[in-house]
Short mmCIF file of C-alpha atoms in Angstrom, two decimals:
data_model
loop_
_atom_site.label_atom_id
_atom_site.label_comp_id
_atom_site.label_asym_id
_atom_site.label_seq_id
_atom_site.Cartn_x
_atom_site.Cartn_y
_atom_site.Cartn_z
CA MET K 1 -84.47 69.74 149.13
CA ALA K 2 -82.70 73.08 148.80
CA GLU K 3 -84.78 75.99 149.97
CA LYS K 4 -86.70 77.63 147.15
CA THR K 5 -86.03 81.26 146.41
CA LYS K 6 -88.97 83.45 147.32
CA MET K 7 -90.58 84.44 144.02
CA LYS K 8 -93.33 86.89 143.16
CA TRP K 9 -94.26 84.81 140.11
CA ASP K 10 -96.49 82.04 141.36
CA ILE K 11 -95.71 78.96 139.28
CA LYS K 12 -96.93 76.28 141.72
CA ASP K 13 -99.61 75.19 139.27
CA ILE K 14 -97.61 75.76 136.05
CA ASP K 15 -98.12 72.23 134.75
CA ASN K 16 -101.85 72.87 134.60
CA TRP K 17 -101.70 76.30 132.93
CA GLY K 18 -103.70 76.57 129.73
CA TRP K 19 -102.35 78.22 126.60
CA LYS K 20 -103.92 81.56 127.45
CA LYS K 21 -102.00 81.74 130.72
CA ALA K 22 -98.65 80.54 129.37
CA PRO K 23 -96.16 83.44 129.21
CA MET K 24 -95.82 85.11 125.81
CA GLY K 25 -92.85 83.80 123.86
CA ALA K 26 -92.14 81.22 126.59
CA THR K 27 -90.20 83.82 128.56
CA ILE K 28 -89.38 82.94 132.14
CA GLN K 29 -90.78 85.92 133.95
CA GLU K 30 -88.60 85.90 137.02
CA ALA K 31 -85.27 84.49 138.14
CA GLY K 32 -84.85 81.92 140.92
CA ASN K 33 -87.11 79.12 139.76
CA ALA K 34 -84.60 76.41 138.85
CA ALA K 35 -85.36 74.66 142.15
CA TYR K 36 -88.89 74.00 140.89
CA TYR K 37 -87.56 71.94 138.02
CA LYS K 38 -86.79 68.49 139.39
CA THR K 39 -83.94 66.93 137.46
CA GLY K 40 -83.55 63.94 139.78
CA GLY K 41 -85.52 61.78 137.36
CA TRP K 42 -82.61 61.94 134.88
CA ARG K 43 -80.47 59.79 137.21
CA THR K 44 -79.37 56.29 136.37
CA GLU K 45 -77.04 56.01 139.36
CA ARG K 46 -77.63 57.39 142.84
CA PRO K 47 -74.88 58.58 145.22
CA VAL K 48 -75.04 56.92 148.64
CA LEU K 49 -73.12 58.29 151.64
CA ASN K 50 -71.25 56.18 154.13
CA ASN K 51 -71.30 58.37 157.25
CA GLU K 52 -68.58 56.36 158.96
CA LYS K 53 -66.03 57.11 156.21
CA CYS K 54 -67.03 60.76 155.60
CA THR K 55 -64.59 63.33 157.03
CA ASN K 56 -66.77 66.36 156.16
CA CYS K 57 -64.00 67.79 153.96
CA LEU K 58 -66.82 69.08 151.67
CA ILE K 59 -64.85 68.54 148.46
CA CYS K 60 -68.10 66.97 147.18
CA TRP K 61 -69.99 70.17 148.01
CA ILE K 62 -67.45 72.26 146.10
CA SER K 63 -67.50 69.90 143.10
CA CYS K 64 -71.22 69.21 142.71
CA PRO K 65 -72.43 70.99 139.54
CA ASP K 66 -76.06 70.87 140.70
CA ALA K 67 -75.75 72.20 144.28
CA SER K 68 -77.21 68.89 145.41
CA ILE K 69 -74.91 68.19 148.39
CA MET K 70 -76.86 69.10 151.50
CA VAL K 71 -74.69 70.69 154.15
CA ASN K 72 -75.71 71.94 157.57
CA ASP K 73 -73.37 73.50 160.08
CA ALA K 74 -70.31 72.45 158.00
CA LYS K 75 -71.45 68.83 158.07
CA MET K 76 -72.25 66.72 154.99
CA GLU K 77 -75.85 65.59 155.48
CA GLY K 78 -76.63 63.75 152.26
CA PHE K 79 -78.01 64.47 148.78
CA ASP K 80 -80.86 66.47 147.29
CA TYR K 81 -82.27 63.62 145.22
CA ASP K 82 -84.84 65.93 143.62
CA HIS K 83 -82.06 67.67 141.71
CA CYS K 84 -79.01 65.32 141.73
CA LYS K 85 -78.58 64.04 138.17
CA GLY K 86 -76.30 61.20 139.27
CA CYS K 87 -73.19 62.43 137.45
CA GLY K 88 -70.95 60.76 140.05
CA ILE K 89 -68.46 63.61 140.40
CA CYS K 90 -68.92 63.60 144.19
CA SER K 91 -68.01 59.93 144.29
CA LYS K 92 -64.93 60.45 142.12
CA VAL K 93 -63.56 63.36 144.17
CA CYS K 94 -64.27 61.80 147.57
CA ALA K 95 -60.80 60.99 149.00
CA PRO K 96 -61.99 58.67 151.83
CA LYS K 97 -64.32 56.90 149.33
CA ALA K 98 -67.38 57.65 151.43
CA ILE K 99 -69.72 58.06 148.41
CA GLU K 100 -70.70 55.06 146.34
CA MET K 101 -72.83 55.09 143.20
CA HIS K 102 -75.72 52.60 143.24
CA PRO K 103 -77.83 51.83 140.18
CA GLU K 104 -81.30 53.40 140.23
CA GLY K 105 -84.18 51.01 140.18
CA GLY K 106 -82.15 48.31 141.94
CA GLU K 107 -82.26 47.31 145.57
CA GLU K 108 -81.18 49.71 148.32
CA MET B 1 -116.98 90.80 109.64
CA ALA B 2 -114.69 93.75 109.04
CA LYS B 3 -114.54 95.00 105.49
CA ALA B 4 -111.78 92.86 104.11
CA ALA B 5 -111.34 94.16 100.62
CA THR B 6 -110.45 97.37 98.90
CA LYS B 7 -111.64 98.19 95.45
CA LEU B 8 -109.16 99.69 93.03
CA ASN B 9 -111.91 101.47 91.15
CA ALA B 10 -113.18 103.15 94.33
CA PRO B 11 -112.61 106.92 94.22
CA ALA B 12 -109.29 107.91 95.81
CA LYS B 13 -109.65 109.56 99.17
CA LYS B 14 -108.11 112.92 99.78
CA PRO B 15 -104.87 112.48 101.70
CA LYS B 16 -104.41 114.35 104.97
CA VAL B 17 -100.68 114.67 104.45
CA LYS B 18 -98.46 115.90 101.67
CA ALA B 19 -97.58 113.36 98.99
CA ILE B 20 -94.17 113.56 97.37
CA THR B 21 -94.20 111.94 93.95
CA VAL B 22 -90.98 110.09 93.15
CA ALA B 23 -89.59 107.95 90.36
CA MET B 24 -87.75 105.11 92.04
CA THR B 25 -87.24 101.40 91.93
CA GLY B 26 -89.27 99.29 94.35
CA ASN B 27 -86.10 98.49 96.26
CA ALA B 28 -85.17 102.19 96.57
CA GLY B 29 -88.69 102.81 97.88
CA CYS B 30 -88.22 100.12 100.53
CA ALA B 31 -84.84 101.54 101.53
CA LEU B 32 -86.41 105.00 101.78
CA ALA B 33 -89.17 103.64 104.00
CA MET B 34 -86.52 102.01 106.20
CA LYS B 35 -84.67 105.32 106.44
CA GLN B 36 -87.88 107.08 107.46
CA ILE B 37 -88.65 104.39 110.04
CA ASN B 38 -85.08 104.76 111.38
CA PRO B 39 -84.87 101.33 113.07
CA ASP B 40 -82.50 100.76 115.98
CA VAL B 41 -80.79 97.78 114.38
CA VAL B 42 -80.48 96.41 110.84
CA ALA B 43 -78.51 93.20 110.32
CA ALA B 44 -78.54 92.11 106.69
CA TYR B 45 -76.57 90.37 104.01
CA PRO B 46 -76.82 91.29 100.34
CA ILE B 47 -78.43 88.88 97.89
CA THR B 48 -79.81 89.49 94.39
CA PRO B 49 -82.41 90.97 93.83
CA GLN B 50 -82.60 92.40 97.35
CA THR B 51 -79.05 93.85 97.21
CA THR B 52 -80.01 97.39 96.29
CA ILE B 53 -82.13 97.72 99.46
CA VAL B 54 -79.14 97.01 101.70
CA GLU B 55 -76.88 99.12 99.46
CA GLU B 56 -79.18 102.12 99.62
CA PHE B 57 -79.76 101.68 103.32
CA ALA B 58 -76.00 101.39 103.94
CA THR B 59 -75.64 104.75 102.17
CA TYR B 60 -78.18 106.29 104.54
CA VAL B 61 -76.19 104.87 107.46
CA ALA B 62 -72.87 106.14 106.06
CA ASN B 63 -74.36 109.59 105.47
CA GLY B 64 -75.66 109.80 109.01
CA ALA B 65 -79.27 109.99 107.81
CA VAL B 66 -80.31 107.34 110.35
CA ASP B 67 -79.32 106.38 113.89
CA THR B 68 -79.38 102.69 113.03
CA GLU B 69 -76.76 100.25 114.28
CA TYR B 70 -75.96 98.51 111.01
CA VAL B 71 -74.53 95.06 111.62
CA ASN B 72 -72.42 93.54 108.85
CA VAL B 73 -72.85 89.81 109.08
CA GLU B 74 -71.26 86.90 107.23
CA SER B 75 -74.51 85.21 106.18
CA GLU B 76 -78.29 85.38 106.40
CA HIS B 77 -78.18 82.77 109.15
CA SER B 78 -76.21 85.29 111.17
CA ALA B 79 -78.38 88.18 109.97
CA MET B 80 -81.54 86.66 111.40
CA SER B 81 -79.70 85.54 114.54
CA ALA B 82 -78.45 89.09 115.10
CA CYS B 83 -81.96 90.42 114.48
CA ILE B 84 -83.40 88.01 117.05
CA GLY B 85 -80.82 89.02 119.65
CA ALA B 86 -81.34 92.72 119.02
CA SER B 87 -85.13 92.40 119.03
CA ALA B 88 -85.11 90.37 122.26
CA ALA B 89 -82.90 93.09 123.74
CA GLY B 90 -85.70 95.56 123.03
CA ALA B 91 -84.66 97.20 119.75
CA ARG B 92 -86.78 97.98 116.69
CA VAL B 93 -85.21 95.68 114.11
CA MET B 94 -85.43 95.36 110.34
CA THR B 95 -83.72 93.24 107.73
CA THR B 96 -84.13 92.22 104.10
CA THR B 97 -83.46 89.09 102.07
CA SER B 98 -84.32 86.95 99.03
CA SER B 99 -84.48 83.30 98.04
CA GLN B 100 -81.43 81.35 99.25
CA GLY B 101 -80.92 83.98 101.94
CA LEU B 102 -84.38 83.33 103.33
CA ALA B 103 -83.70 79.60 103.08
CA LEU B 104 -80.51 80.03 105.11
CA MET B 105 -82.52 81.92 107.75
CA TRP B 106 -85.05 79.12 107.99
CA GLU B 107 -84.35 77.77 111.46
CA GLU B 108 -84.21 81.29 112.90
CA LEU B 109 -87.51 82.31 111.28
CA SER B 110 -89.40 79.96 113.52
CA ILE B 111 -87.48 81.12 116.59
CA ALA B 112 -88.25 84.79 115.82
CA SER B 113 -91.99 84.11 115.74
CA ALA B 114 -91.97 81.74 118.72
CA MET B 115 -90.15 84.38 120.78
CA ARG B 116 -92.77 86.89 119.60
CA LEU B 117 -90.23 89.33 118.20
CA PRO B 118 -91.64 92.08 115.95
CA ILE B 119 -88.87 92.01 113.32
CA VAL B 120 -89.85 93.47 109.94
CA MET B 121 -88.19 91.94 106.89
CA HIS B 122 -88.46 92.46 103.14
CA ASN B 123 -88.24 89.32 101.11
CA VAL B 124 -87.76 90.31 97.50
CA ASN B 125 -89.29 87.29 95.78
CA ARG B 126 -86.84 85.14 93.85
CA ALA B 127 -86.89 81.49 92.80
CA LEU B 128 -85.21 78.96 95.04
CA SER B 129 -82.30 76.99 93.64
CA GLY B 130 -81.97 74.72 91.78
CA PRO B 131 -81.17 75.22 89.13
CA ILE B 132 -79.70 78.45 90.41
CA ASN B 133 -81.77 81.34 89.11
CA ILE B 134 -81.94 84.90 90.34
CA HIS B 135 -85.35 85.83 88.91
CA CYS B 136 -88.81 86.13 90.36
CA ASP B 137 -91.12 83.53 91.70
CA HIS B 138 -92.71 83.05 95.11
CA SER B 139 -91.11 79.74 96.06
CA ASP B 140 -88.83 81.39 98.65
CA SER B 141 -91.54 82.99 100.79
CA MET B 142 -93.90 80.05 100.23
CA GLY B 143 -91.28 77.82 101.83
CA ALA B 144 -91.58 79.97 104.94
CA ARG B 145 -95.37 80.06 105.03
CA ASP B 146 -95.72 77.91 108.15
CA MET B 147 -93.09 79.74 110.20
CA GLY B 148 -95.45 81.95 112.20
CA TRP B 149 -94.66 85.17 110.32
CA VAL B 150 -97.22 87.60 108.96
CA GLN B 151 -96.77 87.59 105.16
CA MET B 152 -97.90 90.49 102.95
CA PHE B 153 -97.45 90.64 99.19
CA GLY B 154 -97.29 93.86 97.19
CA GLU B 155 -98.03 94.40 93.52
CA THR B 156 -96.20 97.66 92.89
CA ALA B 157 -93.38 99.82 94.24
CA GLN B 158 -96.08 101.94 95.89
CA GLU B 159 -97.37 98.94 97.79
CA ALA B 160 -93.87 97.78 98.72
CA TYR B 161 -93.20 101.23 100.22
CA ASP B 162 -96.56 101.46 102.00
CA ASN B 163 -96.42 97.88 103.30
CA THR B 164 -93.02 98.56 104.89
CA ILE B 165 -94.45 101.34 107.04
CA ILE B 166 -97.67 99.48 107.82
CA ALA B 167 -95.70 96.34 108.77
CA ILE B 168 -93.92 98.11 111.63
CA ARG B 169 -97.22 98.99 113.30
CA VAL B 170 -98.64 95.50 112.71
CA ALA B 171 -95.56 93.71 114.07
CA GLU B 172 -95.32 95.87 117.17
CA HIS B 173 -99.05 95.90 117.97
CA GLU B 174 -99.54 94.45 121.46
CA LYS B 175 -102.05 91.93 120.16
CA VAL B 176 -99.64 90.72 117.48
CA LEU B 177 -95.97 90.98 118.51
CA LEU B 178 -94.87 88.83 115.63
CA PRO B 179 -92.36 89.20 112.82
CA VAL B 180 -93.69 90.46 109.48
CA MET B 181 -92.36 89.48 106.05
CA ILE B 182 -93.16 91.87 103.19
CA MET B 183 -92.87 90.62 99.64
CA HIS B 184 -92.48 92.27 96.28
CA ASP B 185 -91.51 90.65 93.02
CA GLY B 186 -87.80 90.39 92.25
CA PHE B 187 -86.65 92.57 89.32
CA ILE B 188 -90.21 93.23 88.14
CA THR B 189 -90.98 95.45 91.13
CA SER B 190 -87.58 95.61 92.80
CA HIS B 191 -85.56 96.97 89.87
CA ALA B 192 -88.06 98.69 87.59
CA ILE B 193 -88.38 102.42 88.12
CA ASP B 194 -91.94 103.26 89.00
CA ARG B 195 -93.78 106.47 89.75
CA PHE B 196 -95.27 106.54 93.23
CA ASP B 197 -96.00 108.73 96.22
CA VAL B 198 -93.97 108.78 99.40
CA LEU B 199 -94.50 110.54 102.70
CA GLU B 200 -92.43 113.14 104.45
CA ASP B 201 -89.96 111.79 107.02
CA ASP B 202 -91.82 113.33 109.97
CA VAL B 203 -95.14 111.83 108.91
CA VAL B 204 -93.63 108.34 108.88
CA LYS B 205 -91.86 108.97 112.17
CA LYS B 206 -95.15 109.99 113.76
CA PHE B 207 -97.08 107.11 112.19
CA VAL B 208 -94.71 104.40 113.41
CA GLY B 209 -94.13 106.12 116.78
CA GLU B 210 -91.64 105.07 119.42
CA TYR B 211 -91.22 101.35 119.98
CA GLU B 212 -91.79 100.33 123.57
CA PRO B 213 -91.08 96.61 123.95
CA LYS B 214 -93.45 94.71 126.21
CA GLN B 215 -90.58 92.63 127.54
CA ALA B 216 -86.90 93.23 126.85
CA LEU B 217 -83.74 91.38 127.70
CA LEU B 218 -81.93 94.62 128.51
CA ASN B 219 -84.61 95.85 130.90
CA ILE B 220 -82.57 95.27 134.05
CA ASP B 221 -85.45 96.36 136.26
CA ASP B 222 -87.53 93.42 135.07
CA PRO B 223 -85.13 90.64 134.12
CA LYS B 224 -86.49 87.68 132.20
CA THR B 225 -85.12 84.59 130.51
CA PHE B 226 -85.72 84.52 126.75
CA GLY B 227 -85.79 81.47 124.54
CA PRO B 228 -85.82 78.70 127.14
CA PHE B 229 -86.28 75.00 126.65
CA ALA B 230 -89.91 73.85 126.66
CA MET B 231 -90.51 70.17 127.17
CA PRO B 232 -93.74 68.35 126.18
CA ALA B 233 -95.48 69.80 129.25
CA TYR B 234 -95.17 73.38 127.89
CA TYR B 235 -94.38 73.40 124.15
CA PHE B 236 -97.87 72.72 122.82
CA GLU B 237 -99.42 75.67 124.71
CA GLN B 238 -96.79 77.97 123.22
CA ARG B 239 -97.65 76.88 119.69
CA ARG B 240 -101.37 77.26 120.40
CA GLN B 241 -100.72 80.79 121.64
CA LEU B 242 -98.65 81.55 118.51
CA ARG B 243 -101.54 80.42 116.30
CA GLU B 244 -103.89 82.74 118.20
CA ALA B 245 -101.55 85.69 117.81
CA LEU B 246 -101.07 85.14 114.08
CA ASP B 247 -104.80 84.67 113.45
CA GLY B 248 -105.41 87.90 115.37
CA ALA B 249 -102.97 89.78 113.14
CA LYS B 250 -105.65 89.85 110.43
CA ASP B 251 -107.73 92.44 112.28
CA ILE B 252 -104.66 94.49 113.11
CA VAL B 253 -103.52 94.53 109.45
CA LEU B 254 -106.96 95.91 108.56
CA LYS B 255 -106.94 98.43 111.41
CA VAL B 256 -103.45 99.78 110.70
CA SER B 257 -104.08 99.82 106.94
CA LYS B 258 -107.27 101.81 107.50
CA GLU B 259 -105.43 104.35 109.63
CA TYR B 260 -102.73 104.57 106.96
CA GLY B 261 -105.44 105.02 104.35
CA LYS B 262 -106.98 107.95 106.21
CA LEU B 263 -103.57 109.60 106.34
CA THR B 264 -102.40 108.96 102.78
CA GLY B 265 -105.55 108.33 100.78
CA ARG B 266 -104.25 104.88 99.87
CA SER B 267 -106.39 102.18 101.45
CA TYR B 268 -105.47 98.54 101.62
CA GLY B 269 -107.52 95.56 102.73
CA LEU B 270 -106.63 91.92 103.21
CA PHE B 271 -107.09 91.64 99.46
CA GLU B 272 -108.17 93.86 96.60
CA GLU B 273 -111.27 93.20 94.55
CA TYR B 274 -111.16 94.33 90.93
CA ARG B 275 -114.41 94.25 88.92
CA LEU B 276 -115.47 91.31 91.09
CA ASP B 277 -118.97 92.32 92.26
CA ASP B 278 -120.88 91.44 89.10
CA ALA B 279 -118.37 88.91 87.78
CA HIS B 280 -119.22 85.31 86.89
CA ILE B 281 -115.63 84.14 86.73
CA ALA B 282 -112.49 85.46 88.42
CA ILE B 283 -108.74 85.15 88.78
CA VAL B 284 -106.96 85.08 92.16
CA VAL B 285 -103.34 86.19 91.99
CA MET B 286 -100.64 87.80 94.16
CA GLY B 287 -97.82 90.18 93.33
CA SER B 288 -96.94 92.04 90.16
CA THR B 289 -98.85 89.72 87.83
CA ALA B 290 -102.05 91.20 89.27
CA GLY B 291 -101.23 94.31 87.21
CA THR B 292 -101.08 92.32 83.97
CA ALA B 293 -104.20 90.41 84.97
CA LYS B 294 -106.16 93.65 85.55
CA TYR B 295 -105.25 94.73 82.01
CA VAL B 296 -106.50 91.40 80.65
CA VAL B 297 -109.67 91.66 82.75
CA ASP B 298 -110.34 95.09 81.23
CA GLN B 299 -109.82 93.72 77.72
CA ALA B 300 -112.19 90.82 78.40
CA ARG B 301 -114.79 93.11 79.98
CA ALA B 302 -114.70 95.24 76.82
CA LYS B 303 -115.74 92.10 74.98
CA GLY B 304 -118.60 91.55 77.43
CA ILE B 305 -116.97 88.77 79.46
CA LYS B 306 -117.95 89.09 83.12
CA VAL B 307 -114.56 88.46 84.67
CA GLY B 308 -113.12 89.91 87.87
CA LEU B 309 -109.96 89.65 89.92
CA LEU B 310 -109.02 89.14 93.54
CA LYS B 311 -105.51 90.22 94.39
CA LEU B 312 -104.40 88.67 97.64
CA ARG B 313 -102.35 90.98 99.85
CA LEU B 314 -102.27 89.13 103.16
CA PHE B 315 -101.24 85.51 102.75
CA ARG B 316 -100.45 84.83 106.43
CA PRO B 317 -102.71 84.79 108.32
CA PHE B 318 -104.80 83.48 105.45
CA PRO B 319 -108.14 85.36 105.34
CA ALA B 320 -110.10 82.20 104.52
CA ALA B 321 -113.60 83.29 105.57
CA GLU B 322 -113.31 86.67 103.83
CA ILE B 323 -112.03 85.09 100.62
CA ALA B 324 -114.78 82.45 100.65
CA GLU B 325 -117.34 85.23 101.00
CA ALA B 326 -115.79 87.30 98.21
CA LEU B 327 -115.71 84.37 95.77
CA SER B 328 -118.89 82.48 96.67
CA HIS B 329 -121.05 84.19 94.01
CA LEU B 330 -118.80 83.06 91.15
CA LYS B 331 -119.18 80.09 88.82
CA ALA B 332 -115.49 79.42 88.32
CA VAL B 333 -112.27 80.74 89.82
CA ALA B 334 -108.69 80.40 88.61
CA VAL B 335 -105.99 80.60 91.25
CA MET B 336 -102.60 81.53 89.86
CA ASP B 337 -99.57 80.54 91.91
CA ARG B 338 -96.05 81.72 91.21
CA ALA B 339 -94.80 78.70 93.16
CA ASP B 340 -95.51 75.01 93.02
CA SER B 341 -96.03 72.92 96.11
CA ILE B 342 -94.32 69.96 94.55
CA GLY B 343 -96.14 66.72 95.18
CA ALA B 344 -99.20 68.46 96.59
CA LEU B 345 -102.55 69.15 94.95
CA GLY B 346 -101.22 72.35 93.39
CA GLY B 347 -99.73 75.70 94.32
CA PRO B 348 -100.11 76.97 97.89
CA VAL B 349 -102.61 79.76 97.15
CA TYR B 350 -104.74 77.37 95.07
CA MET B 351 -104.87 74.83 97.87
CA GLU B 352 -105.81 77.40 100.49
CA VAL B 353 -108.44 79.13 98.38
CA LYS B 354 -109.97 75.78 97.47
CA ALA B 355 -109.97 74.66 101.11
CA ALA B 356 -111.44 78.00 102.22
CA LEU B 357 -114.41 77.44 99.88
CA TYR B 358 -115.01 73.77 100.71
CA ASN B 359 -117.52 74.32 103.52
CA SER B 360 -119.33 77.19 101.79
CA LYS B 361 -122.91 76.49 100.78
CA LYS B 362 -122.25 78.08 97.41
CA ARG B 363 -118.89 77.46 95.89
CA PRO B 364 -117.38 77.95 92.47
CA HIS B 365 -115.24 75.46 90.61
CA VAL B 366 -111.63 76.23 91.42
CA GLN B 367 -108.92 75.67 88.86
CA GLY B 368 -105.21 75.84 89.74
CA TYR B 369 -102.45 77.36 87.61
CA VAL B 370 -98.72 77.57 88.21
CA TYR B 371 -97.04 80.36 86.27
CA GLY B 372 -93.84 82.34 85.92
CA LEU B 373 -91.42 80.05 87.73
CA GLY B 374 -87.83 81.29 87.73
CA GLY B 375 -88.82 84.61 86.19
CA ARG B 376 -90.58 83.21 83.10
CA ASP B 377 -92.54 86.12 81.63
CA THR B 378 -96.28 85.96 82.17
CA GLY B 379 -97.87 88.02 79.47
CA PRO B 380 -101.52 88.83 78.72
CA ASP B 381 -101.70 85.86 76.31
CA GLN B 382 -101.22 83.38 79.16
CA ILE B 383 -103.88 85.05 81.28
CA GLU B 384 -106.25 85.08 78.30
CA THR B 385 -106.00 81.28 78.15
CA VAL B 386 -106.97 81.19 81.83
CA ILE B 387 -110.08 83.26 81.10
CA ASP B 388 -110.93 80.97 78.15
CA ASP B 389 -110.66 77.95 80.47
CA LEU B 390 -112.89 79.61 83.07
CA LYS B 391 -115.53 80.46 80.48
CA LYS B 392 -115.73 76.82 79.39
CA ILE B 393 -115.81 75.54 82.98
CA ALA B 394 -118.51 78.07 83.94
CA ARG B 395 -120.58 77.12 80.89
CA GLY B 396 -120.15 73.44 81.69
CA THR B 397 -118.64 72.67 78.29
CA GLU B 398 -115.42 71.60 79.96
CA ALA B 399 -114.88 69.81 83.25
CA PRO B 400 -112.57 71.44 85.79
CA ARG B 401 -109.17 69.76 85.73
CA GLU B 402 -108.01 67.88 88.80
CA GLN B 403 -104.38 68.75 88.17
CA VAL B 404 -102.89 72.21 88.03
CA THR B 405 -102.10 73.72 84.66
CA PHE B 406 -98.60 75.03 84.01
CA LEU B 407 -98.80 78.31 82.13
CA GLY B 408 -96.04 79.09 79.69
CA VAL B 409 -93.96 75.97 80.23
CA LYS B 410 -92.45 74.57 77.02
CA GLY B 411 -93.71 71.14 76.21
#
């Protein structure tokens, strides 16, 4: 998972906040909290990387609208499944066809 | 419980500030109050019978009498949207509307309250279409009664003027931070020239003070996201919080009205009691018809009939406990609605008054009346029939009717 931005606003327990603690007018009090909102559950198809075919061109990293391509030291290392919505753009743009979309809920 | 009612026959207090007596229409009085408040932003669209408020205010803008950014919009939908944006940005915002205009604002009304934006808006009461009709009834503002706005009704031009100034302080109070809708009756109050007292510009300026938003979109030192998505895990708590804020507005309306009363000598409660203390029967009514009803009450009193009146000022939040207390000593009560809640038990005020009394140990019979729809005149003769009904119900010679009675409808 992508590293969370350091925030002053402690929202770790936000799902358990009562109505008195909820921010007035539903305002989000501080920027940098999108990482806390896991959108991976929206996925119907999951990208799967074939390391042998991947050339580390990082076109997938450029194209991913959700910053869910994990890259370390200029190497493609896989997907942030907590936030990847399964749009399949990475798979479409991958020239060596190293990313395949597999249905969620099926077998690995 | 805080003292909820004012009595019209209470001796007038001596004002602390100079009163300037004017002869003006209710709408001109509202425009004058807006000029004296000098809001940062006004976004409005003209609609009969509200038009003269925006016209007069536009003149103040054109003459440089205010610093207001006046936004010309193409519809009321845009007017309320612009008000929401400006208020979220941190501005003091006002607007005005009527009838179809309020209806066109509908989806934004709920957003303004949910975002806790202290927008102050006149709604000059006019019947909703159809058939199209430009005259007074309360169906427009009653359609918006569940939108999370504070709603205050005025009887006279004086009250329309005073409520405008009071509304700013109520809306912006840190315990409220909600939009406020101020009503006065279309044409009857909006276009008739009335004699009333206004304040000097500086007195109003001092009374409303500077607006310091608690959170503002344009505060770059403390950036926040306004109006986000709230899924089932968060939405309910927001609505619960909104309910708390609106319920709490009742005390603030009383507090600000009291302060205004000390300044001007004109005190307002959540409602006004007129010859109610020793009454056996009473009429509950809102808006300009309260004036006619007071006249009829006086006539009936002269004949020895113990009748009183309760004029509701604050409709949202509904002061249920206070009203139940004020009416519990009576034998029979007539609630007059200038709007029908079609398909329901009766008019909205009738239903709420009746519900407010249900759990009281002592409760009067409550009879519902719908009157004056689409500007149909409501004269003393109609109100006299209401008093006749109440007398019979109180005496037990006639059973209270389950269905509402339509006053003045041809049939």
